N, CA and C of each residue as an Amber inpcrd file, in Angstrom:
protein
   663
 -37.3700000 -79.0430000 167.3080000 -38.7510000 -78.6490000 167.0290000
 -39.5370000 -79.8530000 166.5310000 -40.7570000 -79.9690000 166.9790000
 -41.6260000 -81.0570000 166.5360000 -42.7840000 -80.4870000 165.7540000
 -43.5470000 -81.3850000 165.1240000 -44.6910000 -80.9430000 164.3380000
 -45.6640000 -80.1490000 165.1850000 -45.8410000 -80.5570000 166.4430000
 -46.8340000 -79.9150000 167.2850000 -46.4700000 -78.4860000 167.6300000
 -45.1930000 -78.1220000 167.4710000 -44.7680000 -76.7720000 167.8090000
 -44.9790000 -75.7970000 166.6710000 -45.4550000 -76.2790000 165.5360000
 -45.7170000 -75.4210000 164.3890000 -47.2170000 -75.2200000 164.2710000
 -47.6590000 -73.9990000 164.0590000 -49.0860000 -73.7540000 163.9370000
 -49.6390000 -74.4720000 162.7230000 -50.9410000 -74.7800000 162.7710000
 -51.5700000 -75.4890000 161.6550000 -51.4250000 -74.7080000 160.3540000
 -51.6180000 -73.3890000 160.4300000 -51.5020000 -72.5720000 159.2290000
 -50.0860000 -72.5970000 158.6690000 -49.0940000 -72.4610000 159.5630000
 -47.7070000 -72.4780000 159.1090000 -47.3350000 -73.8300000 158.5210000
 -47.8550000 -74.9160000 159.1400000 -47.5530000 -76.2600000 158.6420000
 -48.1170000 -76.4610000 157.2390000 -49.3320000 -75.9660000 157.0090000
 -49.9200000 -76.0790000 155.6770000 -49.1060000 -75.2920000 154.6600000
 -48.7110000 -74.0740000 155.0310000 -47.8870000 -73.2650000 154.1320000
 -46.5380000 -73.9290000 153.9030000 -46.0070000 -74.5330000 154.9540000
 -44.7100000 -75.1870000 154.8270000 -44.7850000 -76.3600000 153.8590000
 -45.8620000 -77.1500000 153.9640000 -45.9580000 -78.2900000 153.0650000
 -46.3820000 -77.8930000 151.6640000 -47.0150000 -76.7310000 151.5260000
 -47.1970000 -76.2040000 150.1760000 -45.8360000 -75.9550000 149.5570000
 -44.9220000 -75.4270000 150.3550000 -43.5580000 -75.2180000 149.8780000
 -42.8710000 -76.5350000 149.5770000 -43.0610000 -77.5270000 150.4530000
 -42.4570000 -78.8270000 150.2320000 -42.9460000 -79.4440000 148.9250000
 -44.2510000 -79.2940000 148.6600000 -44.8010000 -79.8300000 147.4220000
 -44.1270000 -79.1960000 146.2140000 -43.7450000 -77.9300000 146.3300000
 -43.0220000 -77.3020000 145.2320000 -41.7570000 -78.0930000 144.9220000
 -41.1070000 -78.5510000 145.9870000 -39.8910000 -79.3020000 145.7910000
 -40.1270000 -80.7120000 145.2950000 -41.2050000 -81.3620000 145.7850000
 -41.4480000 -82.7530000 145.4320000 -42.2700000 -82.9420000 144.1730000
 -43.3530000 -82.1850000 144.0580000 -44.3000000 -82.4280000 142.9820000
 -43.9240000 -81.6900000 141.7110000 -43.2310000 -80.5840000 141.8470000
 -42.9550000 -79.7590000 140.6730000 -41.7100000 -80.2250000 139.9610000
 -41.6620000 -81.4810000 139.5680000 -40.4770000 -81.9910000 138.9030000
 -40.3390000 -81.4710000 137.5040000 -39.1230000 -81.5120000 136.9810000
 -38.8880000 -81.0550000 135.6150000 -38.3770000 -82.2150000 134.7820000
 -38.3970000 -82.0100000 133.4920000 -37.8710000 -83.0190000 132.5840000
 -36.3910000 -83.2370000 132.8620000 -35.9230000 -84.4940000 132.9620000
 -34.5120000 -84.7360000 133.2080000 -33.6000000 -84.0460000 132.2010000
 -34.0680000 -83.8530000 130.9720000 -33.2460000 -83.2160000 129.9570000
 -32.9160000 -81.7720000 130.3000000 -33.6780000 -81.1800000 131.2250000
 -33.4510000 -79.7890000 131.5780000 -32.2510000 -79.6140000 132.4860000
 -31.7010000 -80.7060000 133.0040000 -30.6030000 -80.6300000 133.9440000
 -29.2880000 -80.9670000 133.2580000 -28.2110000 -80.4050000 133.8060000
 -26.8730000 -80.7470000 133.3500000 -26.2460000 -81.6740000 134.3770000
 -25.5350000 -82.6900000 133.9010000 -24.9610000 -83.6810000 134.7970000
 -23.8970000 -83.0920000 135.7120000 -23.3610000 -81.9170000 135.3590000
 -22.3320000 -81.2990000 136.1860000 -22.8670000 -80.1200000 136.9910000
 -24.1800000 -80.0450000 137.1790000 -24.7590000 -79.0100000 138.0290000
 -24.1540000 -79.0760000 139.4270000 -23.9570000 -77.9210000 140.0570000
 -23.6560000 -77.9100000 141.4780000 -24.9460000 -78.1980000 142.2400000
 -24.8250000 -78.5620000 143.5070000 -26.0110000 -78.9190000 144.2910000
 -26.9850000 -77.7560000 144.3810000 -26.4690000 -76.5460000 144.6080000
 -27.3720000 -75.4050000 144.7270000 -27.9850000 -75.0280000 143.3870000
 -27.2350000 -75.2110000 142.2900000 -27.7970000 -74.9480000 140.9640000
 -28.9130000 -75.9350000 140.6410000 -28.7260000 -77.1860000 141.0300000
 -29.7530000 -78.2100000 140.8440000 -31.0390000 -77.8350000 141.5670000
 -30.9330000 -77.4700000 142.8420000 -32.1190000 -77.1100000 143.6210000
 -32.7490000 -75.8360000 143.0780000 -31.9340000 -74.8660000 142.6970000
 -32.4640000 -73.6190000 142.1480000 -33.2640000 -73.8890000 140.8760000
 -32.7170000 -74.7200000 140.0040000 -33.4100000 -75.0310000 138.7470000
 -34.7000000 -75.8010000 139.0100000 -34.6080000 -76.8100000 139.8950000
 -35.7720000 -77.6340000 140.2190000 -36.8910000 -76.7880000 140.8010000
 -36.5460000 -75.9110000 141.7340000 -37.5590000 -75.1430000 142.4520000
 -38.1190000 -73.9940000 141.6270000 -37.2370000 -73.1910000 141.0510000
 -37.6690000 -71.9570000 140.4060000 -38.3840000 -72.2140000 139.0840000
 -37.7860000 -73.0340000 138.2220000 -38.3810000 -73.2690000 136.9110000
 -39.7790000 -73.8550000 137.0250000 -39.9760000 -74.7690000 138.0030000
 -41.2430000 -75.4560000 138.0550000 -42.2710000 -74.8230000 138.9660000
 -41.8470000 -73.8370000 139.7070000 -42.8380000 -73.0350000 140.4190000
 -43.7990000 -72.4220000 139.4070000 -43.2480000 -71.9760000 138.2820000
 -44.0830000 -71.4100000 137.2220000 -45.0220000 -72.4670000 136.6400000
 -44.5380000 -73.7100000 136.5210000 -45.3680000 -74.7870000 135.9780000
 -46.5720000 -75.0590000 136.8670000 -46.3340000 -75.1000000 138.1680000
 -47.4360000 -75.3710000 139.0950000 -48.4520000 -74.2430000 139.0650000
 -47.9580000 -73.0170000 139.0520000 -48.8700000 -71.8740000 139.0340000
 -49.7670000 -71.8970000 137.7920000 -49.2320000 -72.4420000 136.7000000
 -49.9630000 -72.4170000 135.4350000 -50.8910000 -73.6100000 135.2520000
 -50.7970000 -74.6230000 136.1150000 -51.5810000 -75.8490000 135.9350000
 -52.6720000 -75.9100000 136.9920000 -53.8920000 -75.6560000 136.5920000
 -55.0040000 -75.6090000 137.5410000 -55.3050000 -76.9700000 138.1520000
 -55.0460000 -78.0490000 137.4220000 -55.3300000 -79.3760000 137.9730000
 -54.3610000 -79.7190000 139.1030000 -53.1100000 -79.2820000 138.9680000
 -52.1600000 -79.4800000 140.0600000 -52.5450000 -78.6170000 141.2440000
 -52.8820000 -77.3580000 140.9720000 -53.2550000 -76.4330000 142.0430000
 -54.4830000 -76.9090000 142.8120000 -55.3430000 -77.6440000 142.1410000
 -56.5480000 -78.1420000 142.8030000 -56.2610000 -79.3670000 143.6700000
 -55.0300000 -79.8880000 143.5790000 -54.6810000 -81.0690000 144.3720000
 -55.1090000 -82.3660000 143.7290000 -55.2660000 -82.3950000 142.4040000
 -55.6860000 -83.5880000 141.6920000 -54.6730000 -84.7190000 141.9260000
 -55.1060000 -85.7710000 142.6380000 -54.2020000 -86.8490000 143.0190000
 -53.6170000 -87.5620000 141.8060000 -54.4480000 -87.8410000 140.8160000
 -53.9540000 -88.5630000 139.6450000 -52.8950000 -87.7760000 138.9030000
 -53.1520000 -86.4810000 138.7270000 -52.1830000 -85.6350000 138.0230000
 -50.8810000 -85.5250000 138.8060000 -50.9900000 -85.3410000 140.1060000
 -49.7960000 -85.2220000 140.9340000 -49.0200000 -86.5390000 140.9560000
 -49.7250000 -87.6560000 141.0220000 -49.0610000 -88.9580000 141.0470000
 -48.2770000 -89.2020000 139.7620000 -48.8590000 -88.8220000 138.6360000
 -48.1590000 -88.9720000 137.3490000 -46.8980000 -88.1200000 137.3380000
 -47.0250000 -86.8780000 137.8130000 -45.8590000 -86.0010000 137.8560000
 -44.7690000 -86.5640000 138.7540000 -45.1740000 -87.0960000 139.9010000
 -44.1940000 -87.6740000 140.8150000 -43.4500000 -88.8200000 140.1480000
 -44.1840000 -89.7280000 139.5110000 -43.5600000 -90.8910000 138.8840000
 -42.6480000 -90.5040000 137.7290000 -43.1040000 -89.5860000 136.8920000
 -42.3730000 -89.2720000 135.6650000 -41.2710000 -88.2460000 135.8580000
 -41.4830000 -87.3130000 136.7810000 -40.5630000 -86.1850000 136.8530000
 -39.8520000 -86.0080000 138.1810000 -40.4330000 -86.5010000 139.2480000
 -39.8180000 -86.2890000 140.5570000 -38.8930000 -87.4340000 140.9470000
 -39.3460000 -88.6740000 140.7690000 -38.5850000 -89.8120000 141.2550000
 -37.1470000 -89.8660000 140.7260000 -36.8670000 -89.4520000 139.4800000
 -35.4610000 -89.4490000 139.0330000 -34.5600000 -88.5520000 139.8640000
 -35.1450000 -87.6060000 140.6040000 -34.3550000 -86.6550000 141.3840000
 -34.3410000 -86.9830000 142.8730000 -34.9320000 -88.1120000 143.2700000
 -34.9750000 -88.5300000 144.6610000 -34.2700000 -89.8710000 144.8260000
 -33.5910000 -90.0500000 145.9600000 -33.1860000 -91.3800000 146.3780000
 -34.2800000 -91.8470000 147.3260000 -35.3700000 -92.3310000 146.7450000
 -36.5390000 -92.6230000 147.5700000 -36.3540000 -93.8850000 148.4020000
 -35.5270000 -94.8000000 147.9180000 -35.2400000 -95.9790000 148.7450000
 -34.5320000 -95.5460000 150.0240000 -33.5740000 -94.6430000 149.9000000
 -32.8730000 -94.1580000 151.0940000 -33.8320000 -93.4110000 152.0120000
 -34.7200000 -92.6010000 151.4420000 -35.6900000 -91.8740000 152.2540000
 -36.5710000 -92.8410000 153.0350000 -37.0710000 -93.8590000 152.3450000
 -37.9610000 -94.8200000 153.0020000 -37.2170000 -95.6290000 154.0580000
 -36.0140000 -96.0840000 153.7210000 -35.2240000 -96.8680000 154.6730000
 -34.9330000 -96.0570000 155.9330000 -34.6180000 -94.7660000 155.7580000
 -34.3340000 -93.9140000 156.9160000 -35.5850000 -93.6960000 157.7520000
 -36.7230000 -93.5370000 157.0820000 -37.9780000 -93.3330000 157.8060000
 -38.3810000 -94.5910000 158.5700000 -38.1790000 -95.7470000 157.9760000
 -38.5420000 -97.0070000 158.6220000 -37.5650000 -97.3400000 159.7480000
 -36.2830000 -96.9530000 159.5930000 -35.2930000 -97.2040000 160.6320000
 -34.8000000 -98.6420000 160.6250000 -34.4300000 -99.1820000 161.7850000
 -33.8750000-100.5440000 161.8470000 -34.7990000-101.6060000 161.2530000
 -36.0950000-101.3490000 161.2460000 -37.0350000-102.3040000 160.6820000
 -36.8230000-102.5560000 159.2040000 -36.1720000-101.6080000 158.5170000
 -35.9210000-101.7790000 157.0850000 -35.0660000-103.0130000 156.8290000
 -34.0720000-103.2410000 157.6910000 -33.1790000-104.3850000 157.5000000
 -33.8890000-105.7090000 157.7830000 -34.9800000-105.6440000 158.5350000
 -35.7530000-106.8500000 158.8210000 -36.6950000-107.2040000 157.6700000
 -36.9570000-106.2340000 156.8290000 -37.9590000-106.4090000 155.7670000
 -37.3970000-107.1990000 154.5950000 -38.2430000-108.0270000 154.0030000
 -37.8730000-108.7480000 152.7840000 -37.8860000-107.7780000 151.6080000
 -37.2840000-108.1470000 150.4820000 -37.3320000-107.2750000 149.3040000
 -38.7610000-106.8950000 148.9190000 -39.6970000-107.8280000 149.0100000
 -41.0850000-107.5330000 148.6730000 -41.6780000-106.5320000 149.6690000
 -41.3750000-106.7060000 150.9480000 -41.8610000-105.7720000 151.9570000
 -41.2510000-104.3760000 151.7410000 -39.9710000-104.3180000 151.4030000
 -39.3250000-103.0350000 151.1320000 -39.9860000-102.3240000 149.9530000
 -40.3350000-103.1060000 148.9340000 -41.0240000-102.5400000 147.7750000
 -42.3770000-101.9690000 148.1800000 -43.1260000-102.7170000 148.9890000
 -44.4320000-102.2440000 149.4470000 -44.3020000-100.9980000 150.3150000
 -43.2870000-100.9740000 151.1690000 -43.0730000 -99.8160000 152.0350000
 -42.8110000 -98.5610000 151.2080000 -41.9990000 -98.6860000 150.1620000
 -41.7220000 -97.5360000 149.3030000 -42.9960000 -97.0610000 148.5940000
 -43.7710000 -98.0130000 148.0970000 -45.0000000 -97.6520000 147.3850000
 -45.9880000 -96.9280000 148.3010000 -46.1810000 -97.4760000 149.4830000
 -47.1750000 -96.8960000 150.3890000 -46.6890000 -95.5910000 151.0180000
 -45.3830000 -95.4740000 151.2540000 -44.8400000 -94.2340000 151.7970000
 -44.9780000 -93.1120000 150.7760000 -44.6920000 -93.4110000 149.5210000
 -44.8480000 -92.4040000 148.4740000 -46.3130000 -91.9780000 148.3580000
 -47.2200000 -92.9550000 148.3700000 -48.6470000 -92.6390000 148.2940000
 -49.0830000 -91.7940000 149.4800000 -48.5420000 -92.1050000 150.6670000
 -48.8900000 -91.3390000 151.8670000 -48.4800000 -89.8770000 151.7140000
 -47.2600000 -89.6460000 151.2340000 -46.7820000 -88.2690000 151.0670000
 -47.6350000 -87.5190000 150.0530000 -47.8990000 -88.1610000 148.9220000
 -48.6660000 -87.4880000 147.8700000 -50.0830000 -87.2020000 148.3290000
 -50.7520000 -88.1930000 148.9200000 -52.1560000 -88.0200000 149.3030000
 -52.3160000 -87.0960000 150.5070000 -51.3840000 -87.1460000 151.4350000
 -51.5150000 -86.3160000 152.6260000 -51.3300000 -84.8390000 152.3110000
 -50.4000000 -84.5370000 151.4150000 -50.0260000 -83.1430000 151.2280000
 -50.4540000 -82.5500000 149.8940000 -51.1640000 -83.3340000 149.0730000
 -51.6040000 -82.8010000 147.7850000 -52.4840000 -81.5750000 147.9610000
 -53.3040000 -81.5740000 149.0050000 -54.1970000 -80.4460000 149.2290000
 -53.4760000 -79.1500000 149.5230000 -52.2150000 -79.2430000 149.9550000
 -51.4620000 -78.0280000 150.2660000 -51.0600000 -77.2730000 149.0180000
 -51.1300000 -77.9110000 147.8700000 -50.6900000 -77.2570000 146.6370000
 -51.5190000 -76.0160000 146.3400000 -52.8010000 -76.0160000 146.7430000
 -53.6260000 -74.8470000 146.4360000 -53.2090000 -73.6140000 147.2310000
 -52.1970000 -73.7660000 148.1030000 -51.6510000 -72.6090000 148.7980000
 -50.6400000 -71.8540000 147.9370000 -50.2370000 -72.4530000 146.8040000
 -49.2430000 -71.8190000 145.9450000 -49.8660000 -70.6150000 145.2410000
 -49.1940000 -69.4770000 145.3340000 -49.7030000 -68.2840000 144.6510000
 -48.5550000 -67.4490000 144.1070000 -48.0170000 -66.5550000 144.9300000
 -47.0080000 -65.6260000 144.4430000 -45.6150000 -65.9430000 144.9620000
 -45.3660000 -67.1890000 145.3810000 -44.1000000 -67.5180000 146.0040000
 -42.9300000 -67.4480000 145.0220000 -41.7730000 -67.1680000 145.5810000
 -40.5160000 -67.2570000 144.8470000 -39.5040000 -67.9870000 145.7240000
 -38.4790000 -68.5510000 145.0980000 -37.4870000 -69.3500000 145.7950000
 -36.1690000 -68.5950000 145.8630000 -35.5880000 -68.5220000 147.0460000
 -34.2640000 -67.9310000 147.2280000 -33.3330000 -69.0190000 147.7560000
 -32.2830000 -69.3250000 147.0130000 -31.2960000 -70.3170000 147.4280000
 -30.1610000 -69.5980000 148.1400000 -29.8700000 -70.0300000 149.3580000
 -28.8250000 -69.3950000 150.1480000 -27.4460000 -69.9000000 149.7290000
 -26.3990000 -69.1210000 150.0250000 -25.0350000 -69.5440000 149.6520000
 -24.7110000 -70.9340000 150.1780000 -24.1130000 -71.7450000 149.3230000
 -23.8130000 -73.1360000 149.6640000 -22.5420000 -73.2030000 150.4970000
 -22.6160000 -73.9160000 151.6100000 -21.4580000 -74.1070000 152.4750000
 -20.9700000 -75.5340000 152.3210000 -20.0620000 -75.7420000 151.4040000
 -19.5470000 -77.0940000 151.1750000 -18.2330000 -77.0020000 150.4180000
 -17.4870000 -78.1100000 150.4540000 -16.2590000 -78.2240000 149.6830000
 -16.5780000 -78.8670000 148.3390000 -15.7730000 -78.5780000 147.3080000
 -16.0630000 -79.1270000 145.9730000 -16.1650000 -80.6420000 145.9200000
 -15.4530000 -81.3440000 146.8150000 -15.4690000 -82.8060000 146.7610000
 -16.4530000 -83.4350000 147.7430000 -17.3080000 -82.6370000 148.3990000
 -18.3140000 -83.1870000 149.3070000 -19.3060000 -84.0510000 148.5470000
 -19.5970000 -85.2150000 149.1030000 -20.5380000 -86.1470000 148.4690000
 -21.9720000 -85.9150000 148.9240000 -22.1460000 -85.3010000 150.0790000
 -23.4730000 -84.9840000 150.5990000 -23.4440000 -83.5590000 151.1360000
 -24.4470000 -82.7690000 150.7850000 -24.4970000 -81.3830000 151.2390000
 -25.9360000 -81.0090000 151.5820000 -26.0810000 -79.9280000 152.3280000
 -27.3950000 -79.3590000 152.6140000 -27.5390000 -78.0750000 151.8150000
 -28.5800000 -77.9990000 151.0010000 -28.8930000 -76.7850000 150.2580000
 -30.0360000 -76.0910000 150.9860000 -29.7810000 -74.8810000 151.4450000
 -30.7670000 -74.1430000 152.2370000 -31.4700000 -73.1230000 151.3480000
 -32.8020000 -73.1050000 151.4330000 -33.5840000 -72.1660000 150.6360000
 -34.6500000 -71.5110000 151.5040000 -35.2250000 -70.4600000 150.9690000
 -36.4010000 -69.8340000 151.5580000 -37.4620000 -69.6860000 150.4840000
 -38.6920000 -69.9810000 150.8500000 -39.8220000 -69.7210000 149.9680000
 -40.4520000 -68.4150000 150.4450000 -40.4540000 -67.4220000 149.5770000
 -40.9310000 -66.1010000 149.9580000 -42.1980000 -65.7440000 149.2020000
 -43.1180000 -65.1610000 149.9170000 -44.3820000 -64.7160000 149.3510000
 -45.1080000 -63.9290000 150.4160000 -46.4160000 -64.1170000 150.5010000
 -47.1690000 -63.4670000 151.5680000 -46.8110000 -64.1070000 152.9070000
 -46.7050000 -63.2970000 153.9350000 -46.3660000 -63.8260000 155.2490000
 -44.8680000 -64.0100000 155.4070000 -44.4900000 -64.6730000 156.4770000
 -43.0760000 -64.8880000 156.7750000 -42.4560000 -65.8710000 155.7970000
 -41.1470000 -65.7340000 155.5170000 -40.4660000 -66.7140000 154.6570000
 -40.5430000 -68.1080000 155.2710000 -40.5770000 -69.1210000 154.4110000
 -40.6330000 -70.5110000 154.8500000 -39.2810000 -71.1630000 154.5820000
 -38.6890000 -71.6950000 155.6390000 -37.4290000 -72.4250000 155.5060000
 -37.7000000 -73.7590000 154.8200000 -36.9660000 -74.0500000 153.7650000
 -37.0890000 -75.3280000 153.0580000 -35.6950000 -75.7570000 152.6280000
 -35.1390000 -76.7250000 153.3280000 -33.7780000 -77.1780000 153.0720000
 -33.7900000 -78.5890000 152.5140000 -32.7580000 -78.9000000 151.7400000
 -32.6590000 -80.2020000 151.0810000 -31.3390000 -80.8670000 151.4400000
 -31.3900000 -82.1230000 151.8240000 -30.1790000 -82.9380000 151.8910000
 -30.0350000 -83.6390000 150.5380000 -28.8990000 -83.4440000 149.9060000
 -28.6810000 -84.0310000 148.5890000 -27.3650000 -84.8110000 148.5920000
 -27.3150000 -85.8190000 147.7340000 -26.1340000 -86.6620000 147.6260000
 -25.6640000 -86.7130000 146.1850000 -24.3640000 -86.8750000 146.0070000
 -23.8090000 -87.0770000 144.6820000 -24.3660000 -88.3620000 144.0890000
 -24.8290000 -88.2900000 142.8460000 -25.3990000 -89.4600000 142.1760000
 -25.0990000 -89.3350000 140.6860000 -23.9660000 -89.8550000 140.2400000
 -23.5600000 -89.6860000 138.8420000 -24.6020000 -90.1710000 137.8400000
 -25.4220000 -91.1590000 138.2470000 -26.4230000 -91.6980000 137.3250000
 -27.6820000 -90.8370000 137.2480000 -27.8260000 -89.8740000 138.1500000
 -29.0100000 -89.0120000 138.1670000 -28.9040000 -87.9500000 137.0770000
 -30.0490000 -87.4190000 136.6040000 -30.0260000 -86.4290000 135.5130000
 -29.1490000 -85.2220000 135.8030000 -29.1340000 -84.7650000 137.0540000
 -28.3700000 -83.5730000 137.4130000 -27.0530000 -83.9000000 138.0890000
 -26.8330000 -85.1920000 138.3960000 -25.6700000 -85.5760000 139.1670000
 -25.9190000 -85.5550000 140.6640000 -27.1540000 -85.2130000 141.0740000
 -27.5160000 -85.1490000 142.4900000 -28.8870000 -85.7860000 142.7010000
 -29.1090000 -86.2840000 143.9290000 -30.4430000 -86.7420000 144.3130000
 -30.7630000 -86.2340000 145.7150000 -32.0420000 -85.9100000 145.9120000
 -32.5350000 -85.4720000 147.2220000 -32.8600000 -86.7120000 148.0570000
 -32.4770000 -86.6800000 149.3570000 -32.8490000 -87.8040000 150.2120000
 -33.4930000 -87.3680000 151.5220000 -33.6850000 -86.0780000 151.7250000
 -34.4440000 -85.6040000 152.8800000 -34.7600000 -84.1360000 152.6690000
 -35.8250000 -83.6530000 153.3130000 -36.2240000 -82.2550000 153.2230000
 -36.5540000 -81.7440000 154.6170000 -36.2090000 -80.4910000 154.8470000
 -36.4480000 -79.8550000 156.1330000 -37.4130000 -78.7020000 155.9250000
 -38.5820000 -78.7940000 156.5440000 -39.5790000 -77.7290000 156.4550000
 -39.6790000 -77.0490000 157.8180000 -39.1990000 -75.8190000 157.8860000
 -39.2990000 -75.0240000 159.1070000 -38.7420000 -75.7610000 160.3270000
 -37.5730000 -76.3860000 160.1360000 -36.8930000 -77.0360000 161.2430000
 -37.2520000 -78.4900000 161.4640000 -38.1620000 -79.0340000 160.6780000
 -38.5730000 -80.4380000 160.8240000 -38.1250000 -81.2200000 159.5940000
 -37.2400000 -82.2040000 159.7980000 -36.8160000 -83.0600000 158.6930000
 -37.9080000 -84.0940000 158.4200000 -38.3230000 -84.1630000 157.1690000
 -39.4490000 -85.0180000 156.7810000 -39.2420000 -86.4660000 157.1990000
 -38.0960000 -87.0320000 156.8520000 -37.8340000 -88.4380000 157.1480000
 -37.8170000 -88.6760000 158.6520000 -37.1610000 -87.7860000 159.3990000
 -37.0700000 -87.9510000 160.8480000 -38.4480000 -87.8770000 161.4970000
 -39.3130000 -87.0360000 160.9410000 -40.6470000 -86.8630000 161.4850000
 -41.4490000 -88.1640000 161.4410000 -41.2460000 -88.9430000 160.3810000
 -41.9760000 -90.2000000 160.2520000 -41.3160000 -91.3500000 161.0000000
 -40.0230000 -91.2350000 161.3180000 -39.3080000 -92.3740000 161.8860000
 -39.9140000 -92.8350000 163.2110000 -40.2570000 -91.8880000 164.0620000
 -40.8350000 -92.2480000 165.3590000 -42.1700000 -92.9630000 165.1840000
 -43.0180000 -92.4230000 164.2820000 -44.3220000 -93.0510000 164.0250000
 -44.1470000 -94.4790000 163.5260000 -43.2370000 -94.6630000 162.5670000
 -43.0540000 -95.9750000 161.9550000 -42.4500000 -96.9620000 162.9540000
 -41.5280000 -96.4760000 163.7950000 -40.9160000 -97.3670000 164.7950000
 -41.9670000 -97.9070000 165.7550000 -42.9150000 -97.0660000 166.1360000
 -43.9790000 -97.5170000 167.0310000 -44.8240000 -98.5950000 166.3700000
 -45.1350000 -98.4120000 165.0990000 -45.9270000 -99.4100000 164.3740000
 -45.1820000-100.7400000 164.2870000 -43.8800000-100.6770000 163.9610000
 -43.1040000-101.9030000 163.8080000 -42.9530000-102.6120000 165.1480000
 -42.6980000-101.8490000 166.2090000 -42.5530000-102.4580000 167.5340000
 -43.8370000-103.1560000 167.9730000 -44.9750000-102.6080000 167.5660000
 -46.2570000-103.1700000 167.9930000 -46.7190000-104.3180000 167.1000000
 -46.4910000-104.1820000 165.7870000 -47.1230000-105.1150000 164.8540000
 -46.1760000-105.6740000 163.7960000 -44.8930000-105.3020000 163.8330000
 -43.9580000-105.7990000 162.8390000 -44.0380000-105.0240000 161.5330000
 -43.2020000-105.4280000 160.5710000 -43.1400000-104.7440000 159.2830000
 -44.4710000-104.8440000 158.5400000 -45.0880000-106.0260000 158.5640000
 -46.3780000-106.1750000 157.8940000 -47.4370000-105.2720000 158.5360000
 -47.3290000-105.0850000 159.8370000 -48.2570000-104.1930000 160.5150000
 -48.0920000-102.7530000 160.0630000 -46.8430000-102.3110000 159.8450000
 -46.6050000-100.9610000 159.3310000 -47.1770000-100.8210000 157.9300000
 -46.9540000-101.8170000 157.0880000 -47.4940000-101.7650000 155.7260000
 -49.0140000-101.6620000 155.7620000 -49.6480000-102.4920000 156.5950000
 -51.1150000-102.4620000 156.7080000 -51.5950000-101.0980000 157.1980000
 -50.8550000-100.5080000 158.1260000 -51.2270000 -99.1950000 158.6530000
 -51.1310000 -98.1250000 157.5670000 -50.0760000 -98.1910000 156.7540000
 -49.9130000 -97.2270000 155.6640000 -51.0260000 -97.3920000 154.6280000
 -51.3580000 -98.6350000 154.3190000 -52.4480000 -98.8860000 153.3700000
 -53.7510000 -98.2700000 153.8810000 -54.0310000 -98.4640000 155.1620000
 -55.2620000 -97.9340000 155.7570000 -55.2570000 -96.4130000 155.7590000
 -54.1180000 -95.8090000 156.0770000 -54.0380000 -94.3480000 156.0790000
 -54.2440000 -93.7840000 154.6770000 -53.7010000 -94.4630000 153.6840000
 -53.8720000 -93.9950000 152.3120000 -55.3320000 -94.1170000 151.8640000
 -55.9900000 -95.2040000 152.2850000 -57.4130000 -95.3490000 151.9660000
 -58.2270000 -94.2570000 152.6490000 -57.9090000 -93.9550000 153.8940000
 -58.6230000 -92.9190000 154.6410000 -58.4440000 -91.5610000 153.9940000
 -57.2060000 -91.2670000 153.5480000 -56.9650000 -89.9960000 152.8590000
 -57.7690000 -89.9030000 151.5770000 -57.8590000 -91.0310000 150.8620000
 -58.6320000 -91.0440000 149.6150000 -60.1060000 -90.7780000 149.8860000
 -60.6410000 -91.4060000 150.9280000 -62.0570000 -91.2330000 151.2550000
 -62.3530000 -89.8040000 151.6800000 -61.4530000 -89.2100000 152.4730000
 -61.6650000 -87.8320000 152.9190000 -61.6720000 -86.8700000 151.7390000
 -60.7600000 -87.0860000 150.7830000 -60.7140000 -86.2020000 149.6220000
 -61.9410000 -86.3880000 148.7370000 -62.4100000 -87.6510000 148.6450000
 -63.6020000 -87.9090000 147.8490000 -64.8240000 -87.2530000 148.4900000
 -64.9340000 -87.3240000 149.8060000 -66.0530000 -86.7040000 150.5090000
 -66.0430000 -85.1840000 150.4000000 -64.8220000 -84.6430000 150.2490000
 -64.6950000 -83.1810000 150.1980000 -65.0930000 -82.6010000 148.8590000
 -65.2100000 -83.4540000 147.8380000 -65.5540000 -82.9510000 146.4910000
 -67.0360000 -82.6140000 146.4080000
């Protein structure tokens, strides 16, 4: 399934669900280092769904507020370097450390700015975590969930990896919204940019897209 095969309305609802997973971070102290993968996702999703519902500035899509939450509460639960490297593909190995740093910064900004507006779709949703299919010693697992509310349930799955240094012992490195893996969705776009203009060209393109998103949101106020 590709992005184009999902209706615009469903895609917006799907990314509202995704934002629940990304933006609604919790304090690291709330997690136990020996959490199971499904317990980690259940705690992350369910506890903070209430936080988002209660915060009008988040619900309004306030970029500054969401960015602070991402930096302080979400990033400890993500392997964002792995996410960015996977999205960039082979070009990641060509990039210098400084370029890799810029790619991570601009990719994070792109995700936050592109989908912040979807947060206002959050209303009466609840999270259902499906039974985990994994062995106790698995280092990487998929946690499958459904976001339920008005309309059809939204599939929202997480690829997570064992990370002893993380607050919960796990980190997210990819998300699947209604059959579309977030990282995979960007890989094709980024590969085209790198093939045409190199790593610096991809960085410049991300910078421009982030500026455009900022201008559109400013015009909409």
